């Protein structure tokens, strides 16, 4: 598979224009701890039903919320069957470009992006395109749908219900060792985890290092262990205010924008369709329902965020924490910051989905982090190496 991927042509990218919403109120901190939910791009329309007929009466113009294909944001989408994990993973990949084709041993780097609970790999679509542009193709991007999210599916006779942290970590390690089977020839990996995905990345990092993979850094996007754990008791109450579904994908996109769950309409039109599926119940009040209802993930919340700070600080690589606004650091991170154990960036005017709200800025931060630590001058310590 690696050989096939290496032969993929590089597609130059043109960054879309992003328009940030002006003076948008910050979302409640507790709600930003987790995420909205995901499933696949919408299939073709069903046969007409009573719900559809009712919706056609005085239906508003929702063309500005119509879904946008993600095909131009990654070089390829692929399904990776992992027999040992009982799943077929949907992955999206833009491989790094070797600047000198004659230098077959030229080192390359791939950012491995792990989404948060309820989202999908397509939440990194706009970010991936920006990374390719800002790195001039030198840094690749791999994003994927975790089990029970997006287009990732269980193999026949298998279950994908378990979302505990150990299972998710083993899934990530299995995916990477499948795509890059030889650590000696593998690209250097740079982990980018959003919310729940951060917990997986900081646990997978030492496992892969023990297997002799090169890890140039771990970036944690908008999650602090203390704040996350403090918010969990009120999460169910906040989830009760969310709709159980929508009459159309366009209305789901509109809801995400109007509630400021996502502040970038362009990214919302790419990513939101992947977190919904058509309801299997023809008598349901909603034609489109969440792919991964967050209430169903409640048993795993504590395991995701417990010990996140200590494991982040223990990673034997460069460390970066990117926050949306001035989130309160817990004691462990505050001490670590004073000791210079990690780099921290605070990005203004974004919500919890900061890599969707302002993909250009987050890509700039991550590419600079990569340049500083992967292409560091010999003798100069990396961020966190004290």
GROMACS .gro file of C-alpha atoms in nm:
model
  386
    1UNK     CA    1   0.000   0.000   0.000
    2UNK     CA    2   0.287   0.238   0.082
    3UNK     CA    3   0.430   0.188  -0.264
    4UNK     CA    4   0.094   0.271  -0.423
    5UNK     CA    5   0.061   0.582  -0.210
    6UNK     CA    6   0.411   0.697  -0.302
    7UNK     CA    7   0.317   0.693  -0.671
    8UNK     CA    8   0.025   0.930  -0.624
    9UNK     CA    9   0.064   1.256  -0.815
   10UNK     CA   10   0.094   1.576  -0.618
   11UNK     CA   11  -0.196   1.811  -0.672
   12UNK     CA   12  -0.112   2.178  -0.624
   13UNK     CA   13  -0.351   2.361  -0.397
   14UNK     CA   14  -0.514   2.700  -0.409
   15UNK     CA   15  -0.625   2.821  -0.071
   16UNK     CA   16  -0.992   2.927  -0.056
   17UNK     CA   17  -1.090   3.259   0.088
   18UNK     CA   18  -1.210   3.233   0.448
   19UNK     CA   19  -1.431   3.491   0.608
   20UNK     CA   20  -1.440   3.492   0.987
   21UNK     CA   21  -1.763   3.599   1.156
   22UNK     CA   22  -1.735   3.936   1.325
   23UNK     CA   23  -1.772   3.970   1.701
   24UNK     CA   24  -1.906   3.618   1.759
   25UNK     CA   25  -1.973   3.532   2.122
   26UNK     CA   26  -1.756   3.260   2.277
   27UNK     CA   27  -1.928   2.925   2.315
   28UNK     CA   28  -1.977   2.790   2.658
   29UNK     CA   29  -1.651   2.636   2.782
   30UNK     CA   30  -1.817   2.316   2.887
   31UNK     CA   31  -1.975   2.253   2.550
   32UNK     CA   32  -1.642   2.309   2.378
   33UNK     CA   33  -1.489   2.022   2.573
   34UNK     CA   34  -1.635   1.764   2.340
   35UNK     CA   35  -1.761   1.814   1.989
   36UNK     CA   36  -2.053   1.783   1.756
   37UNK     CA   37  -2.092   1.442   1.593
   38UNK     CA   38  -2.015   1.282   1.255
   39UNK     CA   39  -2.111   1.054   0.970
   40UNK     CA   40  -2.067   1.028   0.596
   41UNK     CA   41  -2.131   1.253   0.298
   42UNK     CA   42  -2.500   1.235   0.217
   43UNK     CA   43  -2.606   0.967  -0.031
   44UNK     CA   44  -2.858   1.037  -0.302
   45UNK     CA   45  -3.211   1.138  -0.211
   46UNK     CA   46  -3.452   0.874  -0.085
   47UNK     CA   47  -3.789   0.802  -0.229
   48UNK     CA   48  -4.036   1.075  -0.147
   49UNK     CA   49  -4.182   1.053   0.202
   50UNK     CA   50  -4.429   1.245   0.416
   51UNK     CA   51  -4.140   1.433   0.579
   52UNK     CA   52  -4.005   1.538   0.239
   53UNK     CA   53  -4.346   1.648   0.119
   54UNK     CA   54  -4.402   1.861   0.426
   55UNK     CA   55  -4.062   2.021   0.389
   56UNK     CA   56  -4.137   2.128   0.033
   57UNK     CA   57  -4.413   2.361   0.150
   58UNK     CA   58  -4.273   2.714   0.175
   59UNK     CA   59  -3.921   2.573   0.203
   60UNK     CA   60  -3.658   2.847   0.258
   61UNK     CA   61  -3.368   2.892   0.019
   62UNK     CA   62  -3.083   2.693   0.172
   63UNK     CA   63  -2.850   2.699  -0.129
   64UNK     CA   64  -2.587   2.891   0.069
   65UNK     CA   65  -2.567   2.591   0.302
   66UNK     CA   66  -2.536   2.324   0.034
   67UNK     CA   67  -2.261   2.064   0.090
   68UNK     CA   68  -1.924   2.106  -0.079
   69UNK     CA   69  -1.717   1.809  -0.194
   70UNK     CA   70  -1.391   1.748  -0.008
   71UNK     CA   71  -1.229   1.595  -0.315
   72UNK     CA   72  -1.000   1.893  -0.374
   73UNK     CA   73  -0.864   1.908  -0.021
   74UNK     CA   74  -0.672   1.581  -0.004
   75UNK     CA   75  -0.483   1.400  -0.279
   76UNK     CA   76  -0.665   1.078  -0.205
   77UNK     CA   77  -0.929   0.912   0.010
   78UNK     CA   78  -0.883   0.544   0.087
   79UNK     CA   79  -1.034   0.264   0.290
   80UNK     CA   80  -0.775   0.080   0.500
   81UNK     CA   81  -0.881  -0.264   0.621
   82UNK     CA   82  -0.722  -0.351   0.957
   83UNK     CA   83  -0.811  -0.711   1.033
   84UNK     CA   84  -0.648  -0.708   1.376
   85UNK     CA   85  -0.875  -0.422   1.487
   86UNK     CA   86  -1.192  -0.544   1.315
   87UNK     CA   87  -1.245  -0.216   1.127
   88UNK     CA   88  -1.205  -0.060   0.784
   89UNK     CA   89  -1.075   0.293   0.835
   90UNK     CA   90  -1.161   0.580   0.605
   91UNK     CA   91  -0.845   0.787   0.561
   92UNK     CA   92  -0.767   1.108   0.373
   93UNK     CA   93  -0.409   1.165   0.262
   94UNK     CA   94  -0.194   1.428   0.095
   95UNK     CA   95   0.159   1.281   0.080
   96UNK     CA   96   0.464   1.502   0.127
   97UNK     CA   97   0.646   1.608  -0.187
   98UNK     CA   98   1.013   1.519  -0.226
   99UNK     CA   99   1.181   1.835  -0.348
  100UNK     CA  100   1.469   1.648  -0.513
  101UNK     CA  101   1.337   1.339  -0.696
  102UNK     CA  102   1.694   1.208  -0.727
  103UNK     CA  103   1.730   1.201  -0.348
  104UNK     CA  104   1.525   0.894  -0.261
  105UNK     CA  105   1.638   0.910   0.102
  106UNK     CA  106   1.530   1.270   0.154
  107UNK     CA  107   1.342   1.288   0.488
  108UNK     CA  108   0.973   1.374   0.477
  109UNK     CA  109   0.712   1.456   0.740
  110UNK     CA  110   0.341   1.375   0.768
  111UNK     CA  111   0.103   1.548   1.009
  112UNK     CA  112  -0.128   1.283   1.153
  113UNK     CA  113  -0.458   1.450   1.243
  114UNK     CA  114  -0.695   1.288   1.494
  115UNK     CA  115  -1.040   1.447   1.524
  116UNK     CA  116  -1.246   1.494   1.838
  117UNK     CA  117  -1.554   1.307   1.958
  118UNK     CA  118  -1.846   1.329   1.719
  119UNK     CA  119  -1.652   1.484   1.430
  120UNK     CA  120  -1.471   1.327   1.135
  121UNK     CA  121  -1.144   1.344   0.947
  122UNK     CA  122  -1.299   1.598   0.710
  123UNK     CA  123  -1.291   1.855   0.989
  124UNK     CA  124  -0.924   1.887   0.888
  125UNK     CA  125  -0.995   1.933   0.514
  126UNK     CA  126  -0.938   2.310   0.492
  127UNK     CA  127  -0.650   2.287   0.740
  128UNK     CA  128  -0.482   2.016   0.529
  129UNK     CA  129  -0.495   2.229   0.217
  130UNK     CA  130  -0.343   2.522   0.403
  131UNK     CA  131  -0.062   2.305   0.544
  132UNK     CA  132   0.030   2.188   0.194
  133UNK     CA  133   0.036   2.546   0.073
  134UNK     CA  134   0.234   2.692   0.364
  135UNK     CA  135   0.489   2.408   0.361
  136UNK     CA  136   0.512   2.415  -0.021
  137UNK     CA  137   0.414   2.051  -0.021
  138UNK     CA  138   0.704   1.939   0.198
  139UNK     CA  139   0.475   1.840   0.486
  140UNK     CA  140   0.204   1.585   0.414
  141UNK     CA  141  -0.125   1.546   0.600
  142UNK     CA  142  -0.309   1.229   0.701
  143UNK     CA  143  -0.656   1.252   0.857
  144UNK     CA  144  -0.901   0.970   0.922
  145UNK     CA  145  -1.237   0.878   1.073
  146UNK     CA  146  -1.205   0.694   1.403
  147UNK     CA  147  -1.423   0.392   1.478
  148UNK     CA  148  -1.797   0.465   1.498
  149UNK     CA  149  -1.738   0.796   1.319
  150UNK     CA  150  -1.758   0.912   0.958
  151UNK     CA  151  -1.711   0.643   0.696
  152UNK     CA  152  -1.507   0.403   0.909
  153UNK     CA  153  -1.696   0.075   0.939
  154UNK     CA  154  -1.666  -0.249   1.138
  155UNK     CA  155  -1.567  -0.556   0.943
  156UNK     CA  156  -1.831  -0.824   0.896
  157UNK     CA  157  -1.918  -0.986   1.225
  158UNK     CA  158  -1.724  -0.725   1.425
  159UNK     CA  159  -1.842  -0.445   1.654
  160UNK     CA  160  -1.705  -0.091   1.665
  161UNK     CA  161  -1.899   0.026   1.971
  162UNK     CA  162  -1.604   0.043   2.212
  163UNK     CA  163  -1.455   0.393   2.228
  164UNK     CA  164  -1.235   0.360   2.536
  165UNK     CA  165  -0.897   0.530   2.521
  166UNK     CA  166  -0.695   0.209   2.496
  167UNK     CA  167  -0.901   0.090   2.199
  168UNK     CA  168  -0.866   0.421   2.015
  169UNK     CA  169  -0.491   0.429   2.081
  170UNK     CA  170  -0.445   0.076   1.948
  171UNK     CA  171  -0.651   0.171   1.641
  172UNK     CA  172  -0.422   0.466   1.565
  173UNK     CA  173  -0.105   0.262   1.610
  174UNK     CA  174  -0.246  -0.013   1.387
  175UNK     CA  175  -0.344   0.235   1.115
  176UNK     CA  176  -0.001   0.397   1.106
  177UNK     CA  177   0.189   0.068   1.109
  178UNK     CA  178  -0.032  -0.051   0.825
  179UNK     CA  179   0.026   0.258   0.611
  180UNK     CA  180   0.394   0.293   0.708
  181UNK     CA  181   0.506  -0.063   0.788
  182UNK     CA  182   0.882   0.004   0.802
  183UNK     CA  183   0.988   0.260   1.065
  184UNK     CA  184   1.327   0.295   0.897
  185UNK     CA  185   1.177   0.427   0.573
  186UNK     CA  186   0.863   0.586   0.716
  187UNK     CA  187   0.809   0.960   0.704
  188UNK     CA  188   0.863   1.140   1.031
  189UNK     CA  189   0.526   1.176   1.206
  190UNK     CA  190   0.388   1.489   1.373
  191UNK     CA  191   0.069   1.431   1.574
  192UNK     CA  192  -0.212   1.686   1.571
  193UNK     CA  193  -0.498   1.594   1.804
  194UNK     CA  194  -0.817   1.791   1.859
  195UNK     CA  195  -0.991   1.755   2.195
  196UNK     CA  196  -1.049   1.380   2.250
  197UNK     CA  197  -0.804   1.312   1.966
  198UNK     CA  198  -0.528   1.475   2.170
  199UNK     CA  199  -0.565   1.209   2.438
  200UNK     CA  200  -0.514   0.940   2.176
  201UNK     CA  201  -0.210   1.109   2.021
  202UNK     CA  202  -0.020   1.156   2.347
  203UNK     CA  203  -0.070   0.787   2.426
  204UNK     CA  204   0.024   0.662   2.078
  205UNK     CA  205   0.343   0.870   2.066
  206UNK     CA  206   0.555   0.662   2.311
  207UNK     CA  207   0.421   0.335   2.168
  208UNK     CA  208   0.537   0.425   1.818
  209UNK     CA  209   0.868   0.557   1.948
  210UNK     CA  210   0.929   0.221   2.112
  211UNK     CA  211   0.878   0.073   1.765
  212UNK     CA  212   1.148   0.315   1.638
  213UNK     CA  213   0.921   0.550   1.446
  214UNK     CA  214   1.042   0.909   1.434
  215UNK     CA  215   0.801   1.152   1.602
  216UNK     CA  216   0.891   1.519   1.558
  217UNK     CA  217   0.617   1.663   1.776
  218UNK     CA  218   0.274   1.641   1.940
  219UNK     CA  219   0.025   1.927   1.905
  220UNK     CA  220  -0.281   1.942   2.132
  221UNK     CA  221  -0.570   2.152   2.002
  222UNK     CA  222  -0.804   2.322   2.249
  223UNK     CA  223  -0.825   2.085   2.541
  224UNK     CA  224  -0.696   2.114   2.899
  225UNK     CA  225  -0.742   1.819   3.132
  226UNK     CA  226  -0.860   2.022   3.429
  227UNK     CA  227  -1.120   2.221   3.236
  228UNK     CA  228  -1.240   1.913   3.049
  229UNK     CA  229  -1.295   1.703   3.362
  230UNK     CA  230  -1.462   1.994   3.544
  231UNK     CA  231  -1.710   2.033   3.257
  232UNK     CA  232  -1.816   1.668   3.231
  233UNK     CA  233  -2.087   1.677   3.505
  234UNK     CA  234  -2.290   1.935   3.312
  235UNK     CA  235  -2.236   1.794   2.964
  236UNK     CA  236  -2.559   1.593   2.955
  237UNK     CA  237  -2.762   1.903   3.033
  238UNK     CA  238  -2.595   2.091   2.751
  239UNK     CA  239  -2.651   1.805   2.508
  240UNK     CA  240  -3.024   1.814   2.586
  241UNK     CA  241  -3.039   2.151   2.409
  242UNK     CA  242  -2.912   2.002   2.082
  243UNK     CA  243  -3.155   1.883   1.815
  244UNK     CA  244  -3.176   1.507   1.767
  245UNK     CA  245  -3.171   1.555   1.392
  246UNK     CA  246  -3.265   1.776   1.098
  247UNK     CA  247  -3.496   1.761   0.794
  248UNK     CA  248  -3.198   1.807   0.559
  249UNK     CA  249  -2.819   1.826   0.555
  250UNK     CA  250  -2.846   2.192   0.456
  251UNK     CA  251  -3.041   2.266   0.773
  252UNK     CA  252  -2.781   2.079   0.977
  253UNK     CA  253  -2.510   2.300   0.825
  254UNK     CA  254  -2.722   2.609   0.890
  255UNK     CA  255  -2.765   2.509   1.258
  256UNK     CA  256  -2.390   2.468   1.307
  257UNK     CA  257  -2.328   2.814   1.164
  258UNK     CA  258  -2.617   2.994   1.336
  259UNK     CA  259  -2.524   2.852   1.678
  260UNK     CA  260  -2.156   2.936   1.618
  261UNK     CA  261  -2.063   2.572   1.666
  262UNK     CA  262  -1.864   2.638   1.349
  263UNK     CA  263  -1.767   2.992   1.252
  264UNK     CA  264  -1.639   2.918   0.905
  265UNK     CA  265  -1.934   2.850   0.668
  266UNK     CA  266  -1.701   2.718   0.399
  267UNK     CA  267  -1.552   2.449   0.624
  268UNK     CA  268  -1.897   2.368   0.766
  269UNK     CA  269  -2.026   2.286   0.417
  270UNK     CA  270  -1.739   2.038   0.374
  271UNK     CA  271  -1.729   1.875   0.717
  272UNK     CA  272  -2.084   1.874   0.857
  273UNK     CA  273  -2.233   1.630   0.600
  274UNK     CA  274  -1.986   1.365   0.720
  275UNK     CA  275  -2.127   1.369   1.073
  276UNK     CA  276  -2.487   1.286   0.973
  277UNK     CA  277  -2.666   0.984   0.829
  278UNK     CA  278  -3.018   0.932   0.706
  279UNK     CA  279  -3.241   0.797   0.978
  280UNK     CA  280  -3.308   0.423   0.944
  281UNK     CA  281  -3.657   0.483   1.084
  282UNK     CA  282  -3.893   0.603   0.810
  283UNK     CA  283  -4.134   0.725   1.079
  284UNK     CA  284  -3.871   0.934   1.254
  285UNK     CA  285  -3.935   1.304   1.300
  286UNK     CA  286  -3.591   1.372   1.152
  287UNK     CA  287  -3.464   1.252   0.817
  288UNK     CA  288  -3.099   1.318   0.909
  289UNK     CA  289  -2.959   1.213   1.246
  290UNK     CA  290  -2.617   1.227   1.411
  291UNK     CA  291  -2.369   0.961   1.305
  292UNK     CA  292  -2.228   0.944   1.658
  293UNK     CA  293  -2.468   1.075   1.924
  294UNK     CA  294  -2.248   1.221   2.197
  295UNK     CA  295  -2.470   1.089   2.474
  296UNK     CA  296  -2.369   0.739   2.369
  297UNK     CA  297  -2.002   0.821   2.431
  298UNK     CA  298  -2.056   0.935   2.792
  299UNK     CA  299  -1.908   0.618   2.951
  300UNK     CA  300  -1.572   0.702   2.794
  301UNK     CA  301  -1.542   1.074   2.870
  302UNK     CA  302  -1.340   1.044   3.191
  303UNK     CA  303  -1.096   0.792   3.040
  304UNK     CA  304  -1.029   1.025   2.747
  305UNK     CA  305  -0.919   1.324   2.953
  306UNK     CA  306  -0.780   1.178   3.275
  307UNK     CA  307  -0.397   1.205   3.289
  308UNK     CA  308  -0.394   1.401   2.962
  309UNK     CA  309  -0.163   1.671   3.102
  310UNK     CA  310   0.094   1.432   3.249
  311UNK     CA  311   0.105   1.218   2.936
  312UNK     CA  312   0.141   1.528   2.717
  313UNK     CA  313   0.433   1.654   2.924
  314UNK     CA  314   0.590   1.306   2.925
  315UNK     CA  315   0.603   1.281   2.545
  316UNK     CA  316   0.971   1.259   2.441
  317UNK     CA  317   0.931   1.502   2.155
  318UNK     CA  318   0.844   1.867   2.092
  319UNK     CA  319   0.513   1.973   2.243
  320UNK     CA  320   0.262   2.238   2.139
  321UNK     CA  321  -0.064   2.345   2.302
  322UNK     CA  322  -0.299   2.558   2.091
  323UNK     CA  323  -0.597   2.712   2.267
  324UNK     CA  324  -0.903   2.903   2.148
  325UNK     CA  325  -0.896   3.198   2.384
  326UNK     CA  326  -0.741   3.210   2.728
  327UNK     CA  327  -0.841   2.873   2.868
  328UNK     CA  328  -0.737   2.811   3.229
  329UNK     CA  329  -0.433   2.585   3.252
  330UNK     CA  330  -0.446   2.319   3.519
  331UNK     CA  331  -0.169   2.307   3.782
  332UNK     CA  332   0.041   2.050   3.597
  333UNK     CA  333   0.038   2.245   3.271
  334UNK     CA  334   0.101   2.574   3.451
  335UNK     CA  335   0.415   2.434   3.611
  336UNK     CA  336   0.520   2.279   3.281
  337UNK     CA  337   0.476   2.611   3.101
  338UNK     CA  338   0.689   2.794   3.358
  339UNK     CA  339   0.957   2.529   3.309
  340UNK     CA  340   0.948   2.574   2.932
  341UNK     CA  341   0.833   2.218   2.866
  342UNK     CA  342   0.597   2.310   2.584
  343UNK     CA  343   0.511   2.588   2.342
  344UNK     CA  344   0.169   2.748   2.382
  345UNK     CA  345  -0.027   2.951   2.128
  346UNK     CA  346  -0.357   3.130   2.198
  347UNK     CA  347  -0.564   3.200   1.888
  348UNK     CA  348  -0.827   3.476   1.917
  349UNK     CA  349  -1.167   3.497   1.748
  350UNK     CA  350  -1.219   3.122   1.711
  351UNK     CA  351  -1.432   2.863   1.886
  352UNK     CA  352  -1.360   2.507   1.994
  353UNK     CA  353  -1.325   2.398   1.630
  354UNK     CA  354  -1.033   2.636   1.583
  355UNK     CA  355  -0.879   2.438   1.295
  356UNK     CA  356  -1.207   2.479   1.106
  357UNK     CA  357  -1.283   2.834   1.215
  358UNK     CA  358  -0.943   2.967   1.105
  359UNK     CA  359  -0.757   2.691   0.917
  360UNK     CA  360  -0.506   2.934   0.771
  361UNK     CA  361  -0.387   3.057   1.111
  362UNK     CA  362  -0.373   2.709   1.266
  363UNK     CA  363  -0.181   2.580   0.962
  364UNK     CA  364   0.068   2.866   0.998
  365UNK     CA  365   0.119   2.780   1.365
  366UNK     CA  366   0.166   2.410   1.293
  367UNK     CA  367   0.398   2.459   0.995
  368UNK     CA  368   0.617   2.694   1.199
  369UNK     CA  369   0.620   2.436   1.480
  370UNK     CA  370   0.725   2.171   1.227
  371UNK     CA  371   0.999   2.388   1.080
  372UNK     CA  372   1.131   2.480   1.423
  373UNK     CA  373   1.153   2.122   1.544
  374UNK     CA  374   1.189   1.892   1.244
  375UNK     CA  375   1.430   2.112   1.051
  376UNK     CA  376   1.611   2.237   1.361
  377UNK     CA  377   1.976   2.333   1.340
  378UNK     CA  378   2.203   2.068   1.492
  379UNK     CA  379   2.297   2.160   1.847
  380UNK     CA  380   1.982   2.366   1.912
  381UNK     CA  381   1.734   2.209   2.151
  382UNK     CA  382   1.378   2.148   2.037
  383UNK     CA  383   1.083   2.295   2.221
  384UNK     CA  384   1.035   2.092   2.540
  385UNK     CA  385   1.383   1.940   2.537
  386UNK     CA  386   1.510   2.074   2.870
   0.00000   0.00000   0.00000
